Structure formats: C-alpha cells, structure tokens
CSV table of C-alpha atoms and ligand atoms in Angstrom, one decimal:
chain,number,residue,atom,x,y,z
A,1,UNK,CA,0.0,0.0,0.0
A,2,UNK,CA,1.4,3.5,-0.8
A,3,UNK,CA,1.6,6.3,1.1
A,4,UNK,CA,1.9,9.4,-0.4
A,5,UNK,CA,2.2,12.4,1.8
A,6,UNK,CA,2.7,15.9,0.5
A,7,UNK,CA,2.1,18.7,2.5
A,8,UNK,CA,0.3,22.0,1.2
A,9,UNK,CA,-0.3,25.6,2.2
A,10,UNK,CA,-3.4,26.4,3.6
A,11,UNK,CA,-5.8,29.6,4.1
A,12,UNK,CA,-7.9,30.2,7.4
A,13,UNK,CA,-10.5,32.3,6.0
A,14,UNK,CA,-13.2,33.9,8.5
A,15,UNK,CA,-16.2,36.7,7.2
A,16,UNK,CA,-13.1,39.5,8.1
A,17,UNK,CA,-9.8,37.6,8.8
A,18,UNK,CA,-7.2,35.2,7.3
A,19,UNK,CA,-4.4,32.8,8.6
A,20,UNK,CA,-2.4,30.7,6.7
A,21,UNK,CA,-0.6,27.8,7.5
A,22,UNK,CA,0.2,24.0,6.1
A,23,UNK,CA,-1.7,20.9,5.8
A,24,UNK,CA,-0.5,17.4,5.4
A,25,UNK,CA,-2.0,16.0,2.3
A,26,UNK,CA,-2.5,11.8,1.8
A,27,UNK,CA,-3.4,10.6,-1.4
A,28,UNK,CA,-5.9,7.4,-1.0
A,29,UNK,CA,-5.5,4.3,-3.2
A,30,UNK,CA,-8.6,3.0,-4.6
A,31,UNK,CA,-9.0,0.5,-1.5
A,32,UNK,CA,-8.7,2.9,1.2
A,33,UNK,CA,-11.4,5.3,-1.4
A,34,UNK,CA,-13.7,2.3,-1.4
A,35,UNK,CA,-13.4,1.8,2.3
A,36,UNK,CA,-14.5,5.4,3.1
A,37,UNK,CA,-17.2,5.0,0.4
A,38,UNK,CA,-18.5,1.7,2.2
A,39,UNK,CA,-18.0,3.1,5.3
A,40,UNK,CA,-20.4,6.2,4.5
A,41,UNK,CA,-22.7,3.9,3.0
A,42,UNK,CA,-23.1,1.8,6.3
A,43,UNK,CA,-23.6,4.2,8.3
A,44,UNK,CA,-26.7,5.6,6.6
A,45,UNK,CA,-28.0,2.3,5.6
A,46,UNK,CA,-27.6,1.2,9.3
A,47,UNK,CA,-29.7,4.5,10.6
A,48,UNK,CA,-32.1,3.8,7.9
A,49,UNK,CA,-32.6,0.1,8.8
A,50,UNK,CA,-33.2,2.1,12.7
A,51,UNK,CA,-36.1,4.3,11.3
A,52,UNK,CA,-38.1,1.4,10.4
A,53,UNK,CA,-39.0,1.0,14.1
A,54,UNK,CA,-41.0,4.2,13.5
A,55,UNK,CA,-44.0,3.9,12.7
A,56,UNK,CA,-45.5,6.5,9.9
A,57,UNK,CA,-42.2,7.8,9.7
A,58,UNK,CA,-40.7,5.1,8.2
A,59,UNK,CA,-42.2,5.2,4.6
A,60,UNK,CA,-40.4,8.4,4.4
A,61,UNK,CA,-37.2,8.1,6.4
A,62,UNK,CA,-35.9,4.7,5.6
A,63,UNK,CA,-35.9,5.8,1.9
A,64,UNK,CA,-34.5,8.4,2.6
A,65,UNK,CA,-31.6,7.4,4.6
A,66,UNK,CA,-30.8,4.2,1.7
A,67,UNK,CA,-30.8,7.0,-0.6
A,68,UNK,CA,-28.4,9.7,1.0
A,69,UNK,CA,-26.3,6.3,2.0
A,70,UNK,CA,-26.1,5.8,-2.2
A,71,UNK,CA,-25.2,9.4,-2.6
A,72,UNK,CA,-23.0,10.1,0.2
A,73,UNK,CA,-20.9,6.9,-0.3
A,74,UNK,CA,-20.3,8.0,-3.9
A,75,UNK,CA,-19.1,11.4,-3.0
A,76,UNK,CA,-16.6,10.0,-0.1
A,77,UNK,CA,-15.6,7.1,-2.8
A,78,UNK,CA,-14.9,10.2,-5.3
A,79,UNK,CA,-12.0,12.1,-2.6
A,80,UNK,CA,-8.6,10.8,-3.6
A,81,UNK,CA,-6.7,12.6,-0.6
A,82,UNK,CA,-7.2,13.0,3.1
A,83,UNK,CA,-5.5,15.8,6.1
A,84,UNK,CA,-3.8,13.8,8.0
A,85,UNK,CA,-2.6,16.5,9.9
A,86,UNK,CA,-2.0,20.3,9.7
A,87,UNK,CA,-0.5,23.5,11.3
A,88,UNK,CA,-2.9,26.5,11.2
A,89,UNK,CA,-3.8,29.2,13.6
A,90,UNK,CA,-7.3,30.0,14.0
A,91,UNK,CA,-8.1,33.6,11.9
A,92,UNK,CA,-9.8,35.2,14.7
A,93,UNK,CA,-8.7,34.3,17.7
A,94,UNK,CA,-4.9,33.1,17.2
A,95,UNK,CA,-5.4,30.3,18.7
A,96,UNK,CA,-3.8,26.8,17.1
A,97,UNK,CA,-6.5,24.7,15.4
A,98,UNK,CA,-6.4,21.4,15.5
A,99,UNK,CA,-7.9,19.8,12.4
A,100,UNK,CA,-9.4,16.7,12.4
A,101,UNK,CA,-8.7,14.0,9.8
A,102,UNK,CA,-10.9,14.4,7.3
A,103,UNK,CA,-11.4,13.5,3.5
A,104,UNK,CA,-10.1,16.8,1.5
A,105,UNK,CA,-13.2,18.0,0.3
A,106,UNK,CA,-12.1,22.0,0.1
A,107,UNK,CA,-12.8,24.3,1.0
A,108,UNK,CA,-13.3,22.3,4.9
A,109,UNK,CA,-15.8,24.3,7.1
A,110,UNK,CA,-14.8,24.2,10.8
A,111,UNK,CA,-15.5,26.1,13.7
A,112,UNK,CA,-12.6,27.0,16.5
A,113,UNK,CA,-12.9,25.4,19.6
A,114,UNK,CA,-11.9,28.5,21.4
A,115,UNK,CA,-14.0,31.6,20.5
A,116,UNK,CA,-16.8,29.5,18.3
A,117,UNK,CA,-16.3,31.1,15.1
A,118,UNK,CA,-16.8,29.3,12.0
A,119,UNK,CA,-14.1,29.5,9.1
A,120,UNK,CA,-13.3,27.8,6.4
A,121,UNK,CA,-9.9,26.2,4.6
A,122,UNK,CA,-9.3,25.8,1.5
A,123,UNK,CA,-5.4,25.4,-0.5
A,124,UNK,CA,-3.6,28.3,-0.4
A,125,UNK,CA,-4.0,29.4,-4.3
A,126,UNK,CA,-0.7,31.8,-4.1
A,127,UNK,CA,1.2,28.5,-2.8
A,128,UNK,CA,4.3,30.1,-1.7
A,129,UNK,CA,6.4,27.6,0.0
A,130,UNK,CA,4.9,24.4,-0.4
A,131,UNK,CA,7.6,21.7,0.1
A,132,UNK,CA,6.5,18.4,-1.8
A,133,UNK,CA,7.5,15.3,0.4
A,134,UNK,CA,7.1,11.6,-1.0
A,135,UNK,CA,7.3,8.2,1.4
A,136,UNK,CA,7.4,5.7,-1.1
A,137,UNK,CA,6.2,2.4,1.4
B,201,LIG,ZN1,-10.8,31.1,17.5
C-alpha cells in the first residue's frame, strides 16, 4: 500500500480575517477510497434500517436514509486525498486549530474550539512555500 504524503499551504479564512498555514496531504489508493465509500454507505444504511421502528415515519425516512447512504458513499468514494494533519492558527482568535482527519473536500468548514467562530480552509492558491515530500512504502 502506498503512502503518499505531501504537504500543502493552507488559508484560514473567516467573514473578516485570514491565517495561513500547512496541511499534510495523503493521497488514498482505490481500496482505502472504497473503504470510506462503504463506510459512508453503512452508516446511513444502518440509521435507515433504525427508522423502520417508527412507525408513519418510516415510509419516508428509511428511503431516505438508503438514498443519501447511495449518494454520500459516492461522494466520499470520489476524494482521492485526506488531512492527515496540519498546522494552522485560527483567523480570529490566534489560537492553534487542530484539524481533524478528514477527507479533502475544500474548502473544509470548521469552527474553533476557542471563541466559536466558523471558518473555512481551502489550499492556499498563491502557494508560496509548499515543500513536496514523497514516502514511497
Ligand atoms: Zn478562535
């Protein structure tokens, strides 16, 4: 299984204020991309098979949920890298975010844990400095 890691330049960007730092990048071979697919796609199946103990609400939600499983297992099986980590203070605050590991859908809405303000990162499109590091293995 390969690895690839590269790591990126990212923007912070709030309603007024901006913060860039770096981002670890990990590109996903097609098993680990059909893993997050079936993992999105048991999830909603599995709250969907809950919603039949409802009664009424079940012609409508348990649809539903086998649906947006479909859907939303197609969209995680379509991301080819993840954050595996980052470096990035947040905009308004200063604070250091810590950004959980997520599929790299940019830009990523988060909110800071400190002052509660929403902000969103995306690649940084000037890309100053953005070292490229490979770990074949
Ligand atoms: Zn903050």
């Amino acid at each position: 299984m390969s690895r690839q890691i590269s790591q990126i330049a990212i923007v912070a960007q709030s309603s007024q204020k901006a913060a860039s730092g770096f981002a670890r990048i990990q590109t996903l071979g097609p098993s680990r991309r059909v893993q997050n697919a079936l993992r999105q796609l048991g999830l909603y199946w599995g709250i969907g098979l809950f919603c039949v103990l409802f009664p009424l609400l079940h012609f409508i939600l348990v649809p539903f949920f086998l649906i947006l499983g479909v859907f939303l297992a197609a969209r995680a099986g379509a991301v080819d890298r993840a954050v595996v980590d980052s470096s990035i203070a947040c905009p308004e605050c200063g604070k250091p975010f810590q950004l959980k590991t997520a599929l790299a859908r940019w830009p990523l809405n988060e909110v800071c844990q400190s002052c509660r303000w929403s902000f969103s990162l995306s690649p940084d499109s000037r890309n100053l400095s953005a070292p490229e590091l490979h770990n074949p293995g």
